[in-house]
Short mmCIF file of C-alpha atoms in Angstrom, two decimals:
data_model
loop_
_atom_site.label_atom_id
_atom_site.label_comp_id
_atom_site.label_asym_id
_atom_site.label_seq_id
_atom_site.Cartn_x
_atom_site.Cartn_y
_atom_site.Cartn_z
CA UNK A 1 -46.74 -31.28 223.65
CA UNK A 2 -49.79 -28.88 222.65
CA UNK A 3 -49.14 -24.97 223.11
CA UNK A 4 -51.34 -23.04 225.35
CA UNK A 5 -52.44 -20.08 223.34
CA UNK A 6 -53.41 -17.07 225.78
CA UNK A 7 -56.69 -15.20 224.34
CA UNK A 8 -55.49 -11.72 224.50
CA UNK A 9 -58.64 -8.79 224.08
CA UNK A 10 -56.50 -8.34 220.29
CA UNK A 11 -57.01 -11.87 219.86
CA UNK A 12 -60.33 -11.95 220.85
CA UNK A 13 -60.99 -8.76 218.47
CA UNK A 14 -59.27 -9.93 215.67
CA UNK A 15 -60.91 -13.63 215.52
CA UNK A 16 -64.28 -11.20 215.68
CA UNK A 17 -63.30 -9.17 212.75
CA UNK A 18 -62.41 -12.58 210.83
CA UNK A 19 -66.05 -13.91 211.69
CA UNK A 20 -67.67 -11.32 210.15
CA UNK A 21 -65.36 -10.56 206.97
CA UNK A 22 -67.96 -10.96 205.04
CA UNK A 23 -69.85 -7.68 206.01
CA UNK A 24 -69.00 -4.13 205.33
CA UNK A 25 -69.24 -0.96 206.68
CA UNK A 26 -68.29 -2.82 210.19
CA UNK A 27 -66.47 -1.87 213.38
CA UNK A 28 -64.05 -4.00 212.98
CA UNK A 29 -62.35 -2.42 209.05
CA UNK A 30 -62.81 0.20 206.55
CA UNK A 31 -64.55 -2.79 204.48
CA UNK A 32 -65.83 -1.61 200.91
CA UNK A 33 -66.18 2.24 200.72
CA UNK A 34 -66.01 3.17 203.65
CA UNK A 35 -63.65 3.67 206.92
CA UNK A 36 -63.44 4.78 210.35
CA UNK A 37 -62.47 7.55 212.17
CA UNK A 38 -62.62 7.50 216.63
CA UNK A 39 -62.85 4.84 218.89
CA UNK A 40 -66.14 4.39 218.92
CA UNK A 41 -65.96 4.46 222.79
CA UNK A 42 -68.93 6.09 222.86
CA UNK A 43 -71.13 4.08 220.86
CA UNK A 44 -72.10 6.76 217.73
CA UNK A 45 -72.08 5.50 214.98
CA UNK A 46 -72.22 8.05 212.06
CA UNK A 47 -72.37 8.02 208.53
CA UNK A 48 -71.09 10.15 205.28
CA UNK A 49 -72.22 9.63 201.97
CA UNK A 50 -70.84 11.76 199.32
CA UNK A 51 -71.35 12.00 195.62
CA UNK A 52 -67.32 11.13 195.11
CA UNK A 53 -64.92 10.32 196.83
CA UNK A 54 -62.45 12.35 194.16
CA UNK A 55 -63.72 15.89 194.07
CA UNK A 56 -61.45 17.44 196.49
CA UNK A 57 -64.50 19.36 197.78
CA UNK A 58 -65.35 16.00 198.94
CA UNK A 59 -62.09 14.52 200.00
CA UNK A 60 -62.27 18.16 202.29
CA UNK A 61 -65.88 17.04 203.45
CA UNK A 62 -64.36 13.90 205.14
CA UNK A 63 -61.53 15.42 206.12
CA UNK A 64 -63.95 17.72 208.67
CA UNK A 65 -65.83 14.74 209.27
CA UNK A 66 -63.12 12.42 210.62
CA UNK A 67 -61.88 15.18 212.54
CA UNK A 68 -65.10 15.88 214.31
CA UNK A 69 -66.02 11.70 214.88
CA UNK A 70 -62.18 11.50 216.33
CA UNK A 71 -62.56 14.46 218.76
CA UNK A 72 -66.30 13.21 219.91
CA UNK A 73 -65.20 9.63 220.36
CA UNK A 74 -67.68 8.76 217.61
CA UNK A 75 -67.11 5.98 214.73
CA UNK A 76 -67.20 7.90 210.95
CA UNK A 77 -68.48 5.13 208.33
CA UNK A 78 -68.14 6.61 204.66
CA UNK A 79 -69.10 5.67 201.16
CA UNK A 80 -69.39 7.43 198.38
CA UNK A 81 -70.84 7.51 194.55
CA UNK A 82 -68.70 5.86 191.88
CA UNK A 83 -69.67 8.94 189.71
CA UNK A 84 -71.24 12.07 190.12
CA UNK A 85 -74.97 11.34 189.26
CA UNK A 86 -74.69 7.50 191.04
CA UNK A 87 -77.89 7.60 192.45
CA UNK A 88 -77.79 3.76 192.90
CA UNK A 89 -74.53 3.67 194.90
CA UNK A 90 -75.61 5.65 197.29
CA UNK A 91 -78.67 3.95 197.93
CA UNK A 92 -76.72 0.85 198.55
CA UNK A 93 -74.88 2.69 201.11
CA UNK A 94 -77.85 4.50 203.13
CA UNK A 95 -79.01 1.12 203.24
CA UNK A 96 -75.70 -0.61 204.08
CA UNK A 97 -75.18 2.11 206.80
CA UNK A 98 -78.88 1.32 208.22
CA UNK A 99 -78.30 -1.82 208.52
CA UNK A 100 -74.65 -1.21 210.10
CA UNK A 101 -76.67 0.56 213.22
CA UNK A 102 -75.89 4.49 212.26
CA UNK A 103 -77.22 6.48 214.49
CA UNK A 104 -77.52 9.34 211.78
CA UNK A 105 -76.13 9.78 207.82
CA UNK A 106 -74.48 12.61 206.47
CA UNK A 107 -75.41 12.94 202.48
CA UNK A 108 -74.12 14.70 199.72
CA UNK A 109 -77.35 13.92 197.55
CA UNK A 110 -76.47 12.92 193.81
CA UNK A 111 -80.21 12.84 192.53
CA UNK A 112 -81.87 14.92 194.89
CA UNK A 113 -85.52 13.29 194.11
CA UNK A 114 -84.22 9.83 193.47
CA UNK A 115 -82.63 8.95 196.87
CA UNK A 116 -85.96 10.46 199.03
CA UNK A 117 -87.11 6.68 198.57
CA UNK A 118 -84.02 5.37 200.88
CA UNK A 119 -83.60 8.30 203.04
CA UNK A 120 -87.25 8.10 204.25
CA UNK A 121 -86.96 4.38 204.93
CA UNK A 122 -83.67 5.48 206.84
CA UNK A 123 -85.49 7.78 208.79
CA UNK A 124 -88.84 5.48 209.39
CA UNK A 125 -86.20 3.20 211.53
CA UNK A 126 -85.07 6.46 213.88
CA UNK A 127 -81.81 7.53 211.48
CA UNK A 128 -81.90 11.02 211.43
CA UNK A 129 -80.85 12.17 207.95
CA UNK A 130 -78.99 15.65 207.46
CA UNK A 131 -77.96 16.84 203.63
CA UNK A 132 -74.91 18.44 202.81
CA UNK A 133 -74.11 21.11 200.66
CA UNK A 134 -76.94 19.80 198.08
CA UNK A 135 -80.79 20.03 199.20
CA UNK A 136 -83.32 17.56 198.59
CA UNK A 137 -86.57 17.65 196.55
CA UNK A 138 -88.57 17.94 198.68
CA UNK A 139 -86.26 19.59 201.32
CA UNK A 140 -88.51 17.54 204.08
CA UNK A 141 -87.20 14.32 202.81
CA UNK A 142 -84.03 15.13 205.69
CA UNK A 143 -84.06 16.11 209.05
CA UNK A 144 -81.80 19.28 208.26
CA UNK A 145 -79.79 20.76 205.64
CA UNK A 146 -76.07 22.15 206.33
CA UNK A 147 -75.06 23.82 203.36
CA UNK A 148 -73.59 27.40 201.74
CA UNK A 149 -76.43 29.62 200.61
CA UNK A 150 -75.82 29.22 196.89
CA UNK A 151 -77.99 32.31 196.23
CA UNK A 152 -76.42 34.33 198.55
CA UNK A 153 -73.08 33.17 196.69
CA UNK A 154 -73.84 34.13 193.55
CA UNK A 155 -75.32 37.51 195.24
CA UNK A 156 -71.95 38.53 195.97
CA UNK A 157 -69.64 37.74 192.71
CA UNK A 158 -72.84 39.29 190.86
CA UNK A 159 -72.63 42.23 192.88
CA UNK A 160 -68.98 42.22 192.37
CA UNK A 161 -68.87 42.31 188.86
CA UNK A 162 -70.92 44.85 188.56
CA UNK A 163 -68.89 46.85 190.44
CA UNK A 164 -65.68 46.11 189.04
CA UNK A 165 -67.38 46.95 185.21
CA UNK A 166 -67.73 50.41 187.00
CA UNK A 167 -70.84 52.24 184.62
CA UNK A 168 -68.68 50.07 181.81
CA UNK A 169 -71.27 48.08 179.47
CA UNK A 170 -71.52 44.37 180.23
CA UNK A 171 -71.17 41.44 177.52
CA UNK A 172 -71.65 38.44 180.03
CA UNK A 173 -71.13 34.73 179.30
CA UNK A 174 -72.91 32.16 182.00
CA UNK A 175 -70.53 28.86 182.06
CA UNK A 176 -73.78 26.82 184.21
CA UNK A 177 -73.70 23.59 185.81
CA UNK A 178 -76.69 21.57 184.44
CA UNK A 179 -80.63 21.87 183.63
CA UNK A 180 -82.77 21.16 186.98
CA UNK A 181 -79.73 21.11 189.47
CA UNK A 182 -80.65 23.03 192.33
CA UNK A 183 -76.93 24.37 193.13
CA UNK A 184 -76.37 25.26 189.99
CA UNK A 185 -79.84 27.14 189.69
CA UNK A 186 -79.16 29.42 192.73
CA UNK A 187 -75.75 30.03 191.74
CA UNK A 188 -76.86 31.50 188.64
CA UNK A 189 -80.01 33.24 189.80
CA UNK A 190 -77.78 34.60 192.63
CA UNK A 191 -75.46 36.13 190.14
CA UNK A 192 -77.82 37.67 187.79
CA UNK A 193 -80.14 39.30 191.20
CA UNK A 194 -76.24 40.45 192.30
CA UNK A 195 -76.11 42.26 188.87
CA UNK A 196 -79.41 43.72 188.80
CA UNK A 197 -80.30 41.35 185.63
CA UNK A 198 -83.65 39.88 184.66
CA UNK A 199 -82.81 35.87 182.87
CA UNK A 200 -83.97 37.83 179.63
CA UNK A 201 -81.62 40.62 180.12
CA UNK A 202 -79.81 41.39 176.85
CA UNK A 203 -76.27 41.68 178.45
CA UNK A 204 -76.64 38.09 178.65
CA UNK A 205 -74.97 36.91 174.91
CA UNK A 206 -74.36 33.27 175.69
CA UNK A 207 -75.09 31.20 178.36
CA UNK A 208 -73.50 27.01 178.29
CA UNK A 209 -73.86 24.12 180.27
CA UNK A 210 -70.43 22.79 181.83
CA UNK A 211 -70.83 20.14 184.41
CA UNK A 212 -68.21 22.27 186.34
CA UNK A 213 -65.61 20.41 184.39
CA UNK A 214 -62.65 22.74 183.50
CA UNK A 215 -62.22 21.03 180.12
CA UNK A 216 -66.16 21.60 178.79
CA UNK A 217 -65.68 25.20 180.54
CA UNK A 218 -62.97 25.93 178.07
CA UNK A 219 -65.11 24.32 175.32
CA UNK A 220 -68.14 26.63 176.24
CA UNK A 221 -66.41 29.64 176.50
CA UNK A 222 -64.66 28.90 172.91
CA UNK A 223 -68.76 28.72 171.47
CA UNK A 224 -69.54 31.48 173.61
CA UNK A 225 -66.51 33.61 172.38
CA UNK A 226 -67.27 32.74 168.49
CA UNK A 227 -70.87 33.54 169.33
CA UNK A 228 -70.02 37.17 170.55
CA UNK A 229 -66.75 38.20 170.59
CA UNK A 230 -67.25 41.00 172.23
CA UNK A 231 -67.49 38.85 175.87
CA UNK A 232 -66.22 41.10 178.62
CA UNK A 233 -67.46 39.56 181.68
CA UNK A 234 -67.72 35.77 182.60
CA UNK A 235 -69.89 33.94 185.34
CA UNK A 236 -68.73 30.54 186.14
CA UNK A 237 -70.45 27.40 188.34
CA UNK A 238 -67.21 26.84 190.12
CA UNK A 239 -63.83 27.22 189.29
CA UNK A 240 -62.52 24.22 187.51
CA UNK A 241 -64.76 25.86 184.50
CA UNK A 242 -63.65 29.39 185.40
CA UNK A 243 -59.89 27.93 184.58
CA UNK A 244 -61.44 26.33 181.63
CA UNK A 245 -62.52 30.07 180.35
CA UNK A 246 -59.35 31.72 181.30
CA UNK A 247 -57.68 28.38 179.10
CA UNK A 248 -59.94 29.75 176.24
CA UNK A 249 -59.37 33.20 176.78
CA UNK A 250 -55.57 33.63 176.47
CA UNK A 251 -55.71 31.12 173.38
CA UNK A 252 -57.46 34.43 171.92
CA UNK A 253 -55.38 37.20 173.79
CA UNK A 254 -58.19 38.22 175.88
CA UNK A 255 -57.42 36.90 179.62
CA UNK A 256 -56.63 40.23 180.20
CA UNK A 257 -59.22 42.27 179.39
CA UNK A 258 -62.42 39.73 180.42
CA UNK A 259 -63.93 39.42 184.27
CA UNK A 260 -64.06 36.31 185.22
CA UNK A 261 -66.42 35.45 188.48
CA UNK A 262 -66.77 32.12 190.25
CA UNK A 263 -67.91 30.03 193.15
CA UNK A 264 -66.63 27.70 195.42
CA UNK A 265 -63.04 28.88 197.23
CA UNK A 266 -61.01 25.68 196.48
CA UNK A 267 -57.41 26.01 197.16
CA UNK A 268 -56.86 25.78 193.46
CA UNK A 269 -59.71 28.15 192.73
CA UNK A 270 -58.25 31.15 195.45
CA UNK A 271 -54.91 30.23 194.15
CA UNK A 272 -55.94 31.67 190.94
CA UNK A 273 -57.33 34.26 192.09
CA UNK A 274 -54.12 35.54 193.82
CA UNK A 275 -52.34 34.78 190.20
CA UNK A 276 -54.87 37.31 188.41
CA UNK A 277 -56.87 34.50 186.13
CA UNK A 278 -59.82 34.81 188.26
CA UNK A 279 -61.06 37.74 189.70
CA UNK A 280 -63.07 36.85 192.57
CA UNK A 281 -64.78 33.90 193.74
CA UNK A 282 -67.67 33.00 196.89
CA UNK A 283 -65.75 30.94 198.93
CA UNK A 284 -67.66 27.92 201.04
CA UNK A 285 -66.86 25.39 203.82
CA UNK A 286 -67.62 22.16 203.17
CA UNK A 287 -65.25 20.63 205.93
CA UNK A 288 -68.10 23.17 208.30
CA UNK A 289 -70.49 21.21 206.84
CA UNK A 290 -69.34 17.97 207.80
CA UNK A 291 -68.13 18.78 211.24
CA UNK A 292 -71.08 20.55 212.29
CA UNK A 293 -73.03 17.27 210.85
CA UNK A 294 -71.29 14.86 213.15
CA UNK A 295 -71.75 17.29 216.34
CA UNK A 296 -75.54 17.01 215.88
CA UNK A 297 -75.93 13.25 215.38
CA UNK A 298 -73.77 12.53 218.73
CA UNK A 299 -75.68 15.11 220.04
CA UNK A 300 -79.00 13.45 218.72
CA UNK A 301 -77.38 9.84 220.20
CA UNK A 302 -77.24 11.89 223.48
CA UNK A 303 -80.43 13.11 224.06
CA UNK A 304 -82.53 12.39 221.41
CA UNK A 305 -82.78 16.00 219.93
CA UNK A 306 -82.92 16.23 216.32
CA UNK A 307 -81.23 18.64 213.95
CA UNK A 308 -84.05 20.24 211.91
CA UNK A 309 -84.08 23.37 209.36
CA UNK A 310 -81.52 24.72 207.65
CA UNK A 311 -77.88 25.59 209.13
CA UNK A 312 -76.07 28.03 206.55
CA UNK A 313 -72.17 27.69 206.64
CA UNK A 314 -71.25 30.70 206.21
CA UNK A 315 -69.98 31.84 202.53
CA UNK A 316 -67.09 34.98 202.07
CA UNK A 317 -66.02 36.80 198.83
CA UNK A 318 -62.26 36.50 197.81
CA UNK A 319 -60.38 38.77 195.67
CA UNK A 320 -57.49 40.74 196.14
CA UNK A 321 -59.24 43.77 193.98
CA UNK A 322 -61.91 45.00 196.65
CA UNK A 323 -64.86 47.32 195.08
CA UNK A 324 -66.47 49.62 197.02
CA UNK A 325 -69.69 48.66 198.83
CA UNK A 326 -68.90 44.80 198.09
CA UNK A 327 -67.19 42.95 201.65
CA UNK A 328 -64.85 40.84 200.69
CA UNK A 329 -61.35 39.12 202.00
CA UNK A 330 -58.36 38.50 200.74
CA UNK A 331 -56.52 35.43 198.75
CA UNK A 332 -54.40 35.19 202.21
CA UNK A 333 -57.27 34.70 203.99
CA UNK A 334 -58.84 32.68 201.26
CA UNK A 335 -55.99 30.31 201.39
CA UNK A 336 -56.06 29.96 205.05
CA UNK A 337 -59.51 29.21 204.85
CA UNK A 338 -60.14 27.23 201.76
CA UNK A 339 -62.72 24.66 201.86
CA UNK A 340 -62.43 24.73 205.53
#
């Protein structure tokens, strides 16, 4: 006797989703690099593109995002690079997320030239485009930026330093990012302005390129340290290479008698800070970023009003050795607050 099989709306839903297995970055599943967050119940569809999906500055990024989608009702799709640098990848997903129907993308940009081609074809079919954390070049190739001021970062360790050396003469080591990388760039520029140093400036007695990564940071500050010696004060991209230089610096006996400045506010990074290898570090909020990028495309799927310019994110100074004339918080507050 044949069974009578009752179609259920789960039924109906699943034999959907099994239809259309083949595509990604779907309703229906996370499919390949990417996931959901909400129930979608309001239709918003909204996209986040990072340049890992490792970095825990990242990982924190979608945390905020999913967070925000969830509490508007809106559906998060993600991807991210395989590598930092995968400019290619994340083509593939602005156009995978076009095609999907998002209403707006989120982007952490790896090659801020190179993906201009795909966001502009993203935004000639009504996707409004907001960067995170990294501009683009040109910054009109998005509809907004939501990022930390990176100048105003390095302002404020810069201006810290200083004040710590108190009159004392300064022997500074630059641990960098890369050449042409706009975060980078500011970082540093922000730190020597925070100083009071021209790029020429003689205090300067090495400067290396680390990538950020804490095991070419201790690398560079082992060249900069046979270089000079005489090192007493260390500027650092972010703080996996600031723990690289502390690495190199107690090898030699000197973790105690060296500055070492940074930027970024990781848990990690602010826990070091409170355990005296760091000194002080900008803190940001990327999970700000991502949140506040969500809000605006379901507001933009709402009424049709764009996010445009840039939105800064706020950036604070942690250290648990305050100098006078320099605001800052402390590592309990940093902890609280890191990445967040």
């Amino acid at each position: 006797m044949p069974r009578t099989i009752r179609l259920t709306p789960s039924l109906i839903r699943a034999a959907a989703c099994t239809g259309i297995a083949a595509l990604t970055l779907t309703a229906c599943g996370s499919g390949s690099g990417s996931d959901s967050a909400g129930d979608g119940s309001n239709g918003v569809k909204v996209g986040l593109i990072t340049k890992t999906d490792t970095n825990p500055f990242f990982v924190k990024m979608k945390e905020g995002a999913e967070k925000a989608a969830k509490e508007s009702g809106a559906q998060l799709i993600s991807s991210a690079g395989k590598f930092d640098g995968d400019n290619a990848g994340q083509v593939t997903a602005v156009e995978n997320m076009v095609a999907s129907g998002v209403k707006g993308i989120l982007i952490t940009p790896s090659d801020s030239k190179a993906i201009v081609p795909a966001l502009e074809k993203a935004r000639a079919k009504g996707v409004m485009v907001i960067a995170l954390d990294s501009p683009t070049d040109p910054r009109s190739a998005v509809d907004a930026l939501f990022a930390t001021d990176n100048l105003a970062a390095g302002k404020l360790i810069g201006a810290y330093a200083k004040a710590a050396m108190k009159g004392k003469a300064a022997r500074i080591a630059t641990l960098d990012l890369a050449p042409g990388v706009a975060v980078g760039i500011q970082r540093h520029d922000g730190f020597l302005k925070g100083f009071g140093l021209g790029e020429k400036d003689p205090a300067i007695v090495c400067s290396q390129d680390t990538g950020g990564d804490q095991a070419k940071g201790q690398t560079a500050m082992e060249n900069c340290l046979q270089k000079s010696p005489g090192i007493n004060v260390v500027y650092t991209i972010n703080e996996p290479a600031a723990l690289g230089a502390y690495t190199a610096l107690k090898a030699k006996g000197r973790e105690k008698d060296v500055l070492i400045v940074s930027v970024d506010g990781g848990c990690t990074g602010t826990q070091a800070v409170k355990d005296g290898k760091i000194a002080a570090t900008s803190q940001q909020y990327p999970l700000k970023m991502a949140a506040e990028g969500v809000k605006a495309v379901v507001t933009y799927a709402k009424d049709g009003k764009k996010a445009t310019g840039y939105t800064d994110t706020g950036v604070s100074l942690i250290t648990d050795k305050a100098q006078a004339g320099v605001a800052a918080k402390d590592t309990a507050y940093g902890l609280d607050n890191c990445w967040g």
